[in-house]
PDB file of C-alpha atoms in Angstrom:
ATOM      1  CA  UNK T   9     106.190  13.845 -43.030  1.00 49.00           C
ATOM      2  CA  UNK T  10     109.521  15.424 -42.127  1.00 47.00           C
ATOM      3  CA  UNK T  11     112.449  13.599 -40.525  1.00 42.00           C
ATOM      4  CA  UNK T  12     111.837  15.396 -37.177  1.00 38.00           C
ATOM      5  CA  UNK T  13     108.213  14.272 -37.132  1.00 42.00           C
ATOM      6  CA  UNK T  14     109.194  10.710 -37.980  1.00 42.00           C
ATOM      7  CA  UNK T  15     111.717  10.760 -35.130  1.00 42.00           C
ATOM      8  CA  UNK T  16     109.079  11.930 -32.638  1.00 40.00           C
ATOM      9  CA  UNK T  17     106.603   9.296 -33.885  1.00 42.00           C
ATOM     10  CA  UNK T  18     109.210   6.556 -33.601  1.00 45.00           C
ATOM     11  CA  UNK T  19     110.051   7.616 -30.055  1.00 46.00           C
ATOM     12  CA  UNK T  20     106.387   7.666 -29.085  1.00 46.00           C
ATOM     13  CA  UNK T  21     105.784   4.199 -30.536  1.00 44.00           C
ATOM     14  CA  UNK T  22     108.882   2.815 -28.827  1.00 47.00           C
ATOM     15  CA  UNK T  23     107.771   4.351 -25.536  1.00 47.00           C
ATOM     16  CA  UNK T  24     104.280   2.871 -25.936  1.00 48.00           C
ATOM     17  CA  UNK T  25     105.653  -0.575 -26.720  1.00 45.00           C
ATOM     18  CA  UNK T  26     107.953  -0.407 -23.741  1.00 46.00           C
ATOM     19  CA  UNK T  27     105.066   0.513 -21.466  1.00 47.00           C
ATOM     20  CA  UNK T  28     102.881  -2.222 -22.950  1.00 49.00           C
ATOM     21  CA  UNK T  29     105.699  -4.706 -22.648  1.00 50.00           C
ATOM     22  CA  UNK T  30     106.280  -3.758 -19.050  1.00 48.00           C
ATOM     23  CA  UNK T  31     102.588  -4.143 -18.287  1.00 48.00           C
ATOM     24  CA  UNK T  32     102.411  -7.522 -20.039  1.00 49.00           C
ATOM     25  CA  UNK T  33     105.440  -8.776 -18.172  1.00 54.00           C
ATOM     26  CA  UNK T  34     103.822  -7.741 -14.920  1.00 60.00           C
ATOM     27  CA  UNK T  35     100.662  -9.739 -15.701  1.00 74.00           C
ATOM     28  CA  UNK T  36     101.039 -13.454 -14.992  1.00 81.00           C
ATOM     29  CA  UNK T  37      98.372 -15.384 -16.921  1.00 86.00           C
ATOM     30  CA  UNK T  38      99.143 -18.379 -14.765  1.00 87.00           C
ATOM     31  CA  UNK T  39      97.471 -16.533 -11.917  1.00 88.00           C
ATOM     32  CA  UNK T  40      94.142 -17.063 -13.691  1.00 92.00           C
ATOM     33  CA  UNK T  41      94.363 -20.780 -12.936  1.00 92.00           C
ATOM     34  CA  UNK T  42      92.743 -21.760  -9.651  1.00 94.00           C
ATOM     35  CA  UNK T  43      94.354 -24.441  -7.514  1.00 93.00           C
ATOM     36  CA  UNK T  44      92.242 -27.421  -6.491  1.00 95.00           C
ATOM     37  CA  UNK T  45      92.151 -27.152  -2.706  1.00 92.00           C
ATOM     38  CA  UNK T  46      89.876 -30.085  -1.897  1.00 95.00           C
ATOM     39  CA  UNK T  47      88.195 -33.181  -3.316  1.00 98.00           C
ATOM     40  CA  UNK T  48      86.023 -32.745  -6.413  1.00 98.00           C
ATOM     41  CA  UNK T  49      82.704 -34.506  -6.970  1.00 98.00           C
ATOM     42  CA  UNK T  50      81.708 -35.144 -10.580  1.00 98.00           C
ATOM     43  CA  UNK T  51      78.282 -36.631 -11.359  1.00 98.00           C
ATOM     44  CA  UNK T  52      77.533 -38.506 -14.578  1.00 98.00           C
ATOM     45  CA  UNK T  53      73.911 -39.030 -15.621  1.00 98.00           C
ATOM     46  CA  UNK T  54      73.586 -41.412 -18.592  1.00 97.00           C
ATOM     47  CA  UNK T  55      70.362 -42.136 -20.467  1.00 96.00           C
ATOM     48  CA  UNK T  56      69.917 -45.560 -18.865  1.00 94.00           C
ATOM     49  CA  UNK T  57      71.766 -48.347 -17.056  1.00 95.00           C
ATOM     50  CA  UNK T  58      73.564 -50.051 -19.925  1.00 92.00           C
ATOM     51  CA  UNK T  59      76.764 -52.055 -20.539  1.00 92.00           C
ATOM     52  CA  UNK T  60      77.873 -49.422 -23.061  1.00 94.00           C
ATOM     53  CA  UNK T  61      78.385 -46.955 -20.244  1.00 96.00           C
ATOM     54  CA  UNK T  62      80.628 -49.374 -18.361  1.00 96.00           C
ATOM     55  CA  UNK T  63      83.368 -48.528 -20.869  1.00 96.00           C
ATOM     56  CA  UNK T  64      82.673 -44.822 -20.361  1.00 97.00           C
ATOM     57  CA  UNK T  65      83.046 -45.426 -16.617  1.00 98.00           C
ATOM     58  CA  UNK T  66      86.393 -47.122 -17.161  1.00 98.00           C
ATOM     59  CA  UNK T  67      87.714 -44.123 -19.068  1.00 98.00           C
ATOM     60  CA  UNK T  68      86.385 -41.720 -16.437  1.00 98.00           C
ATOM     61  CA  UNK T  69      88.031 -43.692 -13.645  1.00 98.00           C
ATOM     62  CA  UNK T  70      91.325 -43.811 -15.519  1.00 98.00           C
ATOM     63  CA  UNK T  71      91.313 -40.010 -15.664  1.00 98.00           C
ATOM     64  CA  UNK T  72      90.450 -39.816 -11.949  1.00 98.00           C
ATOM     65  CA  UNK T  73      93.327 -42.182 -11.165  1.00 98.00           C
ATOM     66  CA  UNK T  74      95.717 -39.961 -13.086  1.00 98.00           C
ATOM     67  CA  UNK T  75      94.604 -36.933 -11.085  1.00 98.00           C
ATOM     68  CA  UNK T  76      95.100 -38.878  -7.849  1.00 98.00           C
ATOM     69  CA  UNK T  77      98.775 -39.232  -8.738  1.00 97.00           C
ATOM     70  CA  UNK T  78      98.918 -35.416  -8.953  1.00 95.00           C
ATOM     71  CA  UNK T  79      97.336 -35.086  -5.520  1.00 96.00           C
ATOM     72  CA  UNK T  80      93.887 -34.136  -6.857  1.00 97.00           C
ATOM     73  CA  UNK T  81      91.060 -36.257  -5.465  1.00 98.00           C
ATOM     74  CA  UNK T  82      88.227 -36.772  -7.963  1.00 98.00           C
ATOM     75  CA  UNK T  83      85.111 -38.677  -6.926  1.00 98.00           C
ATOM     76  CA  UNK T  84      83.228 -39.805 -10.042  1.00 98.00           C
ATOM     77  CA  UNK T  85      79.629 -40.717  -9.232  1.00 98.00           C
ATOM     78  CA  UNK T  86      77.038 -42.227 -11.553  1.00 98.00           C
ATOM     79  CA  UNK T  87      73.308 -41.578 -11.210  1.00 98.00           C
ATOM     80  CA  UNK T  88      71.788 -44.035 -13.678  1.00 97.00           C
ATOM     81  CA  UNK T  89      68.099 -44.365 -14.612  1.00 97.00           C
ATOM     82  CA  UNK T  90      67.083 -48.047 -14.710  1.00 96.00           C
ATOM     83  CA  UNK T  91      65.056 -47.365 -17.864  1.00 93.00           C
ATOM     84  CA  UNK T  92      65.210 -44.758 -20.608  1.00 92.00           C
ATOM     85  CA  UNK T  93      62.456 -42.637 -19.064  1.00 95.00           C
ATOM     86  CA  UNK T  94      62.453 -38.880 -19.730  1.00 96.00           C
ATOM     87  CA  UNK T  95      60.710 -37.902 -16.483  1.00 97.00           C
ATOM     88  CA  UNK T  96      63.084 -39.996 -14.349  1.00 98.00           C
ATOM     89  CA  UNK T  97      66.107 -38.702 -16.268  1.00 98.00           C
ATOM     90  CA  UNK T  98      65.069 -35.088 -15.714  1.00 98.00           C
ATOM     91  CA  UNK T  99      64.390 -35.683 -12.013  1.00 98.00           C
ATOM     92  CA  UNK T 100      67.932 -36.934 -11.610  1.00 98.00           C
ATOM     93  CA  UNK T 101      69.311 -33.823 -13.304  1.00 98.00           C
ATOM     94  CA  UNK T 102      67.186 -31.579 -11.064  1.00 98.00           C
ATOM     95  CA  UNK T 103      68.226 -33.446  -7.919  1.00 98.00           C
ATOM     96  CA  UNK T 104      71.898 -33.136  -8.751  1.00 98.00           C
ATOM     97  CA  UNK T 105      71.583 -29.440  -9.509  1.00 98.00           C
ATOM     98  CA  UNK T 106      70.355 -29.109  -5.936  1.00 98.00           C
ATOM     99  CA  UNK T 107      73.403 -31.008  -4.678  1.00 98.00           C
ATOM    100  CA  UNK T 108      75.682 -28.594  -6.584  1.00 98.00           C
ATOM    101  CA  UNK T 109      78.533 -30.951  -7.557  1.00 98.00           C
ATOM    102  CA  UNK T 110      81.806 -29.633  -8.933  1.00 98.00           C
ATOM    103  CA  UNK T 111      80.870 -31.016 -12.324  1.00 98.00           C
ATOM    104  CA  UNK T 112      77.794 -32.463 -14.031  1.00 98.00           C
ATOM    105  CA  UNK T 113      78.033 -34.652 -17.132  1.00 98.00           C
ATOM    106  CA  UNK T 114      74.741 -35.523 -18.837  1.00 98.00           C
ATOM    107  CA  UNK T 115      73.914 -37.795 -21.743  1.00 97.00           C
ATOM    108  CA  UNK T 116      70.831 -36.136 -23.196  1.00 96.00           C
ATOM    109  CA  UNK T 117      67.780 -38.376 -23.471  1.00 95.00           C
ATOM    110  CA  UNK T 118      65.327 -35.653 -24.482  1.00 95.00           C
ATOM    111  CA  UNK T 119      67.092 -32.476 -25.657  1.00 93.00           C
ATOM    112  CA  UNK T 120      63.830 -30.495 -25.732  1.00 92.00           C
ATOM    113  CA  UNK T 121      63.561 -30.737 -21.931  1.00 96.00           C
ATOM    114  CA  UNK T 122      67.184 -31.375 -20.993  1.00 97.00           C
ATOM    115  CA  UNK T 123      68.387 -28.022 -22.376  1.00 97.00           C
ATOM    116  CA  UNK T 124      66.383 -25.957 -19.891  1.00 97.00           C
ATOM    117  CA  UNK T 125      67.634 -28.001 -16.944  1.00 98.00           C
ATOM    118  CA  UNK T 126      71.240 -27.860 -18.099  1.00 98.00           C
ATOM    119  CA  UNK T 127      70.975 -24.088 -18.417  1.00 98.00           C
ATOM    120  CA  UNK T 128      69.654 -23.986 -14.847  1.00 98.00           C
ATOM    121  CA  UNK T 129      72.752 -25.920 -13.793  1.00 98.00           C
ATOM    122  CA  UNK T 130      75.041 -23.441 -15.552  1.00 98.00           C
ATOM    123  CA  UNK T 131      73.156 -20.511 -14.029  1.00 98.00           C
ATOM    124  CA  UNK T 132      73.682 -22.122 -10.615  1.00 98.00           C
ATOM    125  CA  UNK T 133      77.441 -22.042 -11.210  1.00 98.00           C
ATOM    126  CA  UNK T 134      77.864 -25.749 -11.960  1.00 98.00           C
ATOM    127  CA  UNK T 135      80.394 -26.864 -14.554  1.00 98.00           C
ATOM    128  CA  UNK T 136      78.406 -28.775 -17.194  1.00 98.00           C
ATOM    129  CA  UNK T 137      79.453 -31.137 -19.972  1.00 98.00           C
ATOM    130  CA  UNK T 138      77.183 -33.189 -22.217  1.00 98.00           C
ATOM    131  CA  UNK T 139      78.491 -36.555 -23.352  1.00 97.00           C
ATOM    132  CA  UNK T 140      77.539 -39.480 -25.589  1.00 95.00           C
ATOM    133  CA  UNK T 141      74.451 -37.771 -27.057  1.00 90.00           C
ATOM    134  CA  UNK T 142      74.696 -34.216 -28.392  1.00 90.00           C
ATOM    135  CA  UNK T 143      72.207 -31.805 -26.843  1.00 91.00           C
ATOM    136  CA  UNK T 144      72.920 -28.186 -27.791  1.00 95.00           C
ATOM    137  CA  UNK T 145      75.705 -25.874 -28.927  1.00 95.00           C
ATOM    138  CA  UNK T 146      75.201 -24.022 -25.639  1.00 97.00           C
ATOM    139  CA  UNK T 147      77.012 -26.737 -23.699  1.00 98.00           C
ATOM    140  CA  UNK T 148      80.388 -28.436 -23.914  1.00 98.00           C
ATOM    141  CA  UNK T 149      80.159 -31.832 -25.603  1.00 98.00           C
ATOM    142  CA  UNK T 150      82.429 -34.879 -25.539  1.00 98.00           C
ATOM    143  CA  UNK T 151      81.448 -37.683 -27.864  1.00 96.00           C
ATOM    144  CA  UNK T 152      80.454 -38.540 -31.387  1.00 94.00           C
ATOM    145  CA  UNK T 153      77.627 -36.679 -33.087  1.00 90.00           C
ATOM    146  CA  UNK T 154      78.026 -37.672 -36.740  1.00 93.00           C
ATOM    147  CA  UNK T 155      75.194 -40.120 -36.138  1.00 96.00           C
ATOM    148  CA  UNK T 156      73.320 -39.641 -39.409  1.00 97.00           C
ATOM    149  CA  UNK T 157      76.461 -40.597 -41.320  1.00 97.00           C
ATOM    150  CA  UNK T 158      76.827 -43.734 -39.189  1.00 97.00           C
ATOM    151  CA  UNK T 159      73.291 -44.723 -40.135  1.00 98.00           C
ATOM    152  CA  UNK T 160      73.969 -44.011 -43.795  1.00 98.00           C
ATOM    153  CA  UNK T 161      77.237 -45.962 -43.744  1.00 98.00           C
ATOM    154  CA  UNK T 162      75.504 -48.969 -42.212  1.00 98.00           C
ATOM    155  CA  UNK T 163      72.691 -48.757 -44.766  1.00 98.00           C
ATOM    156  CA  UNK T 164      75.184 -48.812 -47.636  1.00 98.00           C
ATOM    157  CA  UNK T 165      77.053 -51.690 -45.988  1.00 98.00           C
ATOM    158  CA  UNK T 166      73.836 -53.667 -45.497  1.00 98.00           C
ATOM    159  CA  UNK T 167      72.668 -52.989 -49.054  1.00 98.00           C
ATOM    160  CA  UNK T 168      75.899 -54.432 -50.404  1.00 98.00           C
ATOM    161  CA  UNK T 169      75.667 -57.486 -48.154  1.00 98.00           C
ATOM    162  CA  UNK T 170      72.106 -58.356 -49.252  1.00 98.00           C
ATOM    163  CA  UNK T 171      72.717 -57.844 -52.964  1.00 98.00           C
ATOM    164  CA  UNK T 172      70.888 -54.497 -53.041  1.00 98.00           C
ATOM    165  CA  UNK T 173      67.416 -56.028 -52.768  1.00 98.00           C
ATOM    166  CA  UNK T 174      64.962 -57.442 -50.262  1.00 98.00           C
ATOM    167  CA  UNK T 175      63.059 -56.556 -47.093  1.00 98.00           C
ATOM    168  CA  UNK T 176      64.773 -54.993 -44.097  1.00 98.00           C
ATOM    169  CA  UNK T 177      63.725 -53.700 -40.686  1.00 98.00           C
ATOM    170  CA  UNK T 178      64.777 -51.052 -38.193  1.00 98.00           C
ATOM    171  CA  UNK T 179      65.101 -51.289 -34.416  1.00 98.00           C
ATOM    172  CA  UNK T 180      64.865 -47.583 -33.614  1.00 98.00           C
ATOM    173  CA  UNK T 181      66.086 -47.376 -30.009  1.00 96.00           C
ATOM    174  CA  UNK T 182      64.625 -44.570 -27.873  1.00 94.00           C
ATOM    175  CA  UNK T 183      62.467 -42.160 -29.836  1.00 93.00           C
ATOM    176  CA  UNK T 184      63.600 -39.120 -27.821  1.00 92.00           C
ATOM    177  CA  UNK T 185      67.322 -39.927 -28.059  1.00 93.00           C
ATOM    178  CA  UNK T 186      68.734 -37.589 -30.686  1.00 92.00           C
ATOM    179  CA  UNK T 187      71.575 -39.907 -31.671  1.00 94.00           C
ATOM    180  CA  UNK T 188      69.259 -42.878 -32.190  1.00 96.00           C
ATOM    181  CA  UNK T 189      66.868 -40.787 -34.278  1.00 96.00           C
ATOM    182  CA  UNK T 190      69.706 -39.369 -36.393  1.00 97.00           C
ATOM    183  CA  UNK T 191      71.072 -42.838 -37.133  1.00 98.00           C
ATOM    184  CA  UNK T 192      67.641 -44.050 -38.189  1.00 98.00           C
ATOM    185  CA  UNK T 193      67.160 -41.039 -40.444  1.00 98.00           C
ATOM    186  CA  UNK T 194      70.592 -41.489 -42.005  1.00 98.00           C
ATOM    187  CA  UNK T 195      69.811 -45.148 -42.609  1.00 98.00           C
ATOM    188  CA  UNK T 196      66.479 -44.318 -44.263  1.00 98.00           C
ATOM    189  CA  UNK T 197      67.971 -41.526 -46.382  1.00 98.00           C
ATOM    190  CA  UNK T 198      70.616 -43.882 -47.757  1.00 98.00           C
ATOM    191  CA  UNK T 199      68.116 -46.695 -48.318  1.00 98.00           C
ATOM    192  CA  UNK T 200      65.987 -44.310 -50.387  1.00 98.00           C
ATOM    193  CA  UNK T 201      68.792 -44.579 -52.963  1.00 98.00           C
ATOM    194  CA  UNK T 202      68.220 -48.348 -53.183  1.00 98.00           C
ATOM    195  CA  UNK T 203      64.761 -48.798 -54.768  1.00 98.00           C
ATOM    196  CA  UNK T 204      64.841 -52.587 -54.588  1.00 98.00           C
ATOM    197  CA  UNK T 205      65.173 -52.578 -50.786  1.00 98.00           C
ATOM    198  CA  UNK T 206      61.988 -52.170 -48.753  1.00 98.00           C
ATOM    199  CA  UNK T 207      61.878 -51.128 -45.096  1.00 98.00           C
ATOM    200  CA  UNK T 208      59.008 -53.262 -43.807  1.00 98.00           C
ATOM    201  CA  UNK T 209      59.132 -52.446 -40.103  1.00 96.00           C
ATOM    202  CA  UNK T 210      60.476 -49.755 -37.769  1.00 98.00           C
ATOM    203  CA  UNK T 211      59.970 -50.197 -34.051  1.00 97.00           C
ATOM    204  CA  UNK T 212      61.404 -48.441 -30.942  1.00 97.00           C
ATOM    205  CA  UNK T 213      63.031 -50.818 -28.475  1.00 97.00           C
ATOM    206  CA  UNK T 214      63.646 -48.140 -25.790  1.00 94.00           C
ATOM    207  CA  UNK T 215      67.263 -49.275 -25.440  1.00 92.00           C
ATOM    208  CA  UNK T 216      66.037 -52.549 -23.934  1.00 94.00           C
ATOM    209  CA  UNK T 217      67.828 -55.687 -25.061  1.00 95.00           C
ATOM    210  CA  UNK T 218      64.891 -57.892 -24.075  1.00 97.00           C
ATOM    211  CA  UNK T 219      62.470 -55.736 -26.064  1.00 97.00           C
ATOM    212  CA  UNK T 220      64.778 -55.863 -29.081  1.00 98.00           C
ATOM    213  CA  UNK T 221      64.695 -59.670 -28.921  1.00 98.00           C
ATOM    214  CA  UNK T 222      60.889 -59.678 -28.774  1.00 98.00           C
ATOM    215  CA  UNK T 223      60.478 -57.150 -31.572  1.00 98.00           C
ATOM    216  CA  UNK T 224      62.824 -59.123 -33.802  1.00 98.00           C
ATOM    217  CA  UNK T 225      60.989 -62.372 -33.111  1.00 98.00           C
ATOM    218  CA  UNK T 226      57.717 -60.705 -34.084  1.00 98.00           C
ATOM    219  CA  UNK T 227      59.254 -59.198 -37.209  1.00 98.00           C
ATOM    220  CA  UNK T 228      60.615 -62.565 -38.337  1.00 98.00           C
ATOM    221  CA  UNK T 229      57.180 -64.130 -37.941  1.00 98.00           C
ATOM    222  CA  UNK T 230      55.443 -61.306 -39.794  1.00 98.00           C
ATOM    223  CA  UNK T 231      58.090 -61.174 -42.533  1.00 98.00           C
ATOM    224  CA  UNK T 232      59.464 -64.668 -43.209  1.00 97.00           C
ATOM    225  CA  UNK T 233      61.398 -63.291 -46.178  1.00 98.00           C
ATOM    226  CA  UNK T 234      63.196 -60.613 -44.140  1.00 98.00           C
ATOM    227  CA  UNK T 235      66.855 -60.315 -45.181  1.00 98.00           C
ATOM    228  CA  UNK T 236      68.254 -57.491 -43.056  1.00 98.00           C
ATOM    229  CA  UNK T 237      67.999 -55.657 -39.731  1.00 98.00           C
ATOM    230  CA  UNK T 238      69.521 -52.344 -38.657  1.00 98.00           C
ATOM    231  CA  UNK T 239      69.992 -51.592 -34.951  1.00 98.00           C
ATOM    232  CA  UNK T 240      70.351 -47.933 -33.951  1.00 98.00           C
ATOM    233  CA  UNK T 241      71.985 -48.399 -30.539  1.00 96.00           C
ATOM    234  CA  UNK T 242      74.358 -50.693 -28.680  1.00 95.00           C
ATOM    235  CA  UNK T 243      71.832 -53.202 -27.349  1.00 95.00           C
ATOM    236  CA  UNK T 244      69.449 -53.843 -30.222  1.00 97.00           C
ATOM    237  CA  UNK T 245      71.965 -55.511 -32.577  1.00 98.00           C
ATOM    238  CA  UNK T 246      72.512 -58.033 -29.779  1.00 98.00           C
ATOM    239  CA  UNK T 247      68.765 -58.485 -29.338  1.00 98.00           C
ATOM    240  CA  UNK T 248      68.313 -58.979 -33.070  1.00 98.00           C
ATOM    241  CA  UNK T 249      71.232 -61.412 -33.194  1.00 98.00           C
ATOM    242  CA  UNK T 250      69.858 -63.511 -30.349  1.00 98.00           C
ATOM    243  CA  UNK T 251      66.466 -63.781 -32.049  1.00 98.00           C
ATOM    244  CA  UNK T 252      67.907 -64.534 -35.487  1.00 98.00           C
ATOM    245  CA  UNK T 253      70.346 -67.086 -34.097  1.00 98.00           C
ATOM    246  CA  UNK T 254      67.626 -68.803 -32.047  1.00 98.00           C
ATOM    247  CA  UNK T 255      65.431 -69.003 -35.151  1.00 98.00           C
ATOM    248  CA  UNK T 256      68.243 -70.611 -37.164  1.00 98.00           C
ATOM    249  CA  UNK T 257      68.158 -67.765 -39.708  1.00 98.00           C
ATOM    250  CA  UNK T 258      71.750 -66.572 -39.512  1.00 97.00           C
ATOM    251  CA  UNK T 259      72.366 -67.353 -43.183  1.00 97.00           C
ATOM    252  CA  UNK T 260      69.194 -65.512 -44.226  1.00 98.00           C
ATOM    253  CA  UNK T 261      69.160 -62.315 -42.138  1.00 98.00           C
ATOM    254  CA  UNK T 262      72.048 -59.851 -42.167  1.00 98.00           C
ATOM    255  CA  UNK T 263      72.371 -57.682 -39.060  1.00 98.00           C
ATOM    256  CA  UNK T 264      74.173 -54.353 -38.750  1.00 98.00           C
ATOM    257  CA  UNK T 265      74.172 -51.859 -35.898  1.00 98.00           C
ATOM    258  CA  UNK T 266      76.097 -49.785 -33.417  1.00 97.00           C
ATOM    259  CA  UNK T 267      78.947 -50.245 -30.971  1.00 95.00           C
ATOM    260  CA  UNK T 268      81.218 -52.982 -29.730  1.00 93.00           C
ATOM    261  CA  UNK T 269      79.899 -54.597 -26.570  1.00 94.00           C
ATOM    262  CA  UNK T 270      81.541 -57.969 -25.849  1.00 95.00           C
ATOM    263  CA  UNK T 271      78.473 -59.956 -26.937  1.00 97.00           C
ATOM    264  CA  UNK T 272      78.315 -57.901 -30.143  1.00 97.00           C
ATOM    265  CA  UNK T 273      81.925 -58.740 -30.938  1.00 97.00           C
ATOM    266  CA  UNK T 274      81.252 -62.425 -30.284  1.00 98.00           C
ATOM    267  CA  UNK T 275      78.277 -62.358 -32.640  1.00 98.00           C
ATOM    268  CA  UNK T 276      80.509 -60.737 -35.279  1.00 98.00           C
ATOM    269  CA  UNK T 277      83.105 -63.458 -34.778  1.00 97.00           C
ATOM    270  CA  UNK T 278      80.357 -66.082 -35.116  1.00 97.00           C
ATOM    271  CA  UNK T 279      79.015 -64.498 -38.299  1.00 97.00           C
ATOM    272  CA  UNK T 280      75.615 -63.560 -36.832  1.00 98.00           C
ATOM    273  CA  UNK T 281      76.231 -59.792 -36.993  1.00 98.00           C
ATOM    274  CA  UNK T 282      77.830 -58.581 -40.228  1.00 98.00           C
ATOM    275  CA  UNK T 283      79.251 -55.326 -38.908  1.00 98.00           C
ATOM    276  CA  UNK T 284      78.846 -52.324 -36.615  1.00 98.00           C
ATOM    277  CA  UNK T 285      79.967 -48.727 -36.306  1.00 97.00           C
ATOM    278  CA  UNK T 286      81.764 -48.509 -32.965  1.00 95.00           C
ATOM    279  CA  UNK T 287      82.293 -45.363 -30.914  1.00 93.00           C
ATOM    280  CA  UNK T 288      85.284 -44.752 -28.658  1.00 94.00           C
ATOM    281  CA  UNK T 289      83.348 -44.422 -25.415  1.00 95.00           C
ATOM    282  CA  UNK T 290      86.384 -44.942 -23.155  1.00 97.00           C
ATOM    283  CA  UNK T 291      87.684 -41.670 -24.572  1.00 97.00           C
ATOM    284  CA  UNK T 292      84.343 -40.020 -23.804  1.00 98.00           C
ATOM    285  CA  UNK T 293      84.597 -40.813 -20.097  1.00 98.00           C
ATOM    286  CA  UNK T 294      88.289 -39.964 -19.909  1.00 98.00           C
ATOM    287  CA  UNK T 295      88.034 -36.540 -21.525  1.00 98.00           C
ATOM    288  CA  UNK T 296      84.797 -35.594 -19.775  1.00 98.00           C
ATOM    289  CA  UNK T 297      86.590 -35.948 -16.426  1.00 98.00           C
ATOM    290  CA  UNK T 298      89.700 -34.157 -17.698  1.00 98.00           C
ATOM    291  CA  UNK T 299      87.671 -31.194 -18.918  1.00 98.00           C
ATOM    292  CA  UNK T 300      85.460 -30.945 -15.831  1.00 98.00           C
ATOM    293  CA  UNK T 301      88.549 -30.769 -13.627  1.00 98.00           C
ATOM    294  CA  UNK T 302      90.080 -28.212 -15.990  1.00 98.00           C
ATOM    295  CA  UNK T 303      86.905 -26.115 -15.768  1.00 98.00           C
ATOM    296  CA  UNK T 304      87.233 -26.149 -11.970  1.00 98.00           C
ATOM    297  CA  UNK T 305      90.778 -24.825 -12.431  1.00 97.00           C
ATOM    298  CA  UNK T 306      89.487 -22.043 -14.713  1.00 97.00           C
ATOM    299  CA  UNK T 307      91.253 -23.430 -17.778  1.00 97.00           C
ATOM    300  CA  UNK T 308      89.706 -22.884 -21.184  1.00 96.00           C
ATOM    301  CA  UNK T 309      88.293 -26.090 -22.689  1.00 97.00           C
ATOM    302  CA  UNK T 310      86.921 -26.864 -26.177  1.00 97.00           C
ATOM    303  CA  UNK T 311      83.179 -26.676 -26.752  1.00 98.00           C
ATOM    304  CA  UNK T 312      83.367 -29.969 -28.641  1.00 97.00           C
ATOM    305  CA  UNK T 313      85.697 -32.944 -28.460  1.00 98.00           C
ATOM    306  CA  UNK T 314      84.803 -35.357 -31.252  1.00 96.00           C
ATOM    307  CA  UNK T 315      85.730 -38.942 -30.394  1.00 96.00           C
ATOM    308  CA  UNK T 316      84.666 -40.525 -33.710  1.00 92.00           C
ATOM    309  CA  UNK T 317      83.572 -43.983 -34.809  1.00 93.00           C
ATOM    310  CA  UNK T 318      84.875 -46.828 -36.957  1.00 92.00           C
ATOM    311  CA  UNK T 319      83.342 -49.806 -38.742  1.00 94.00           C
ATOM    312  CA  UNK T 320      84.053 -53.253 -37.310  1.00 96.00           C
ATOM    313  CA  UNK T 321      83.622 -56.473 -39.254  1.00 97.00           C
ATOM    314  CA  UNK T 322      84.973 -59.966 -38.798  1.00 96.00           C
ATOM    315  CA  UNK T 323      87.861 -59.132 -41.141  1.00 95.00           C
ATOM    316  CA  UNK T 324      88.692 -55.941 -39.253  1.00 94.00           C
ATOM    317  CA  UNK T 325      88.653 -57.746 -35.910  1.00 95.00           C
ATOM    318  CA  UNK T 326      90.969 -60.422 -37.281  1.00 92.00           C
ATOM    319  CA  UNK T 327      93.542 -57.725 -38.077  1.00 90.00           C
ATOM    320  CA  UNK T 328      93.584 -56.344 -34.529  1.00 76.00           C
TER     321      UNK T 328
END
C-alpha cells in the first residue's frame, strides 16, 4: 500500500472513530435505568412456615429499611404454606401471579411443577427470583445450592466422630425439595466409601419438627445400637436431638445436620448435636430484595448469587 493510500485510510478511520465517539457521547446509558415512582410490593413464598425463614425475613427487611432511607418504599410480604404441601405451594404461586406484584421470590418445593408456574410469572411481566432452594437455570437464584457437598461433608464428619463404624440413620426432609434430596444423596455417596457404616433407616419428616422427633424415637427403639443420625434440613436435627436427649442416649448417638437455629446452637453447646453445616440465610433475604428492586429499575443482576455454608461445632462456636 502506498503512502497516499495509507493517508486516506488513516483519515477514514479517524473520521469513523470521531463519529462513533460522538454517537457514544450522545448516548447516556444512565437513561436505561427507570426511576421508582411509587411503592413496590415484593412477595416471598417459602416452602413452609419455619423458623429458618425468620432469618431470611430479617435480611429482607434490612434491605427494605435501607431503601426507605433512599425514599424507595418496599413492602415485603410473605405468603407461607403451613405445611410443605406441593399443591398448596403451587396455589400460592398462581394466586400471586394473578396479583402481579413488583417482584416474586419463590423457594422451590417441587421444581418439576414450580418451573412452569415461574415461567408463567415471567411471561406475565413479573420480576422473579428463586431463593433458598435452586429450581432452574432459567431463573435468578439467591442462595446456596452446593447441597450434595454439604451432605458429603457431614457424612465424613459423622464417620470420623463414630470411629468409622456402626449403624446410622437419615431424616430425609421433604422428598420433593431438591436441596434436601441432594444433601441426602451426598451423604449416601460419601458413606458408600465407609464400608463399616450401615445406613439402617431413611425416613422423610416433611420438614416437621414433631415428625422428626417421632421418627427418631421409633428408630431408636428399632435400632438400640444406633450410633449416628443425619438431618437434611433445619428442623430435623432438633427433632433428633430432642428424642436422643429425652432417651438419655446423648453419649451413644452422634447427630449432624443443617443450619443454625437457636435451639440447634444450644444443642451443640450442650453436646447433643456434634455439628451442622449452616447457610447464611440473612444474606439470602437481603440480596433477594436488593435484586428485585434493581430489576424494577432495569439494572442488570446476576443469575446466581451464591451465599455459601460453613460447618459449626462447639469449638467453632467458642471462637466466635
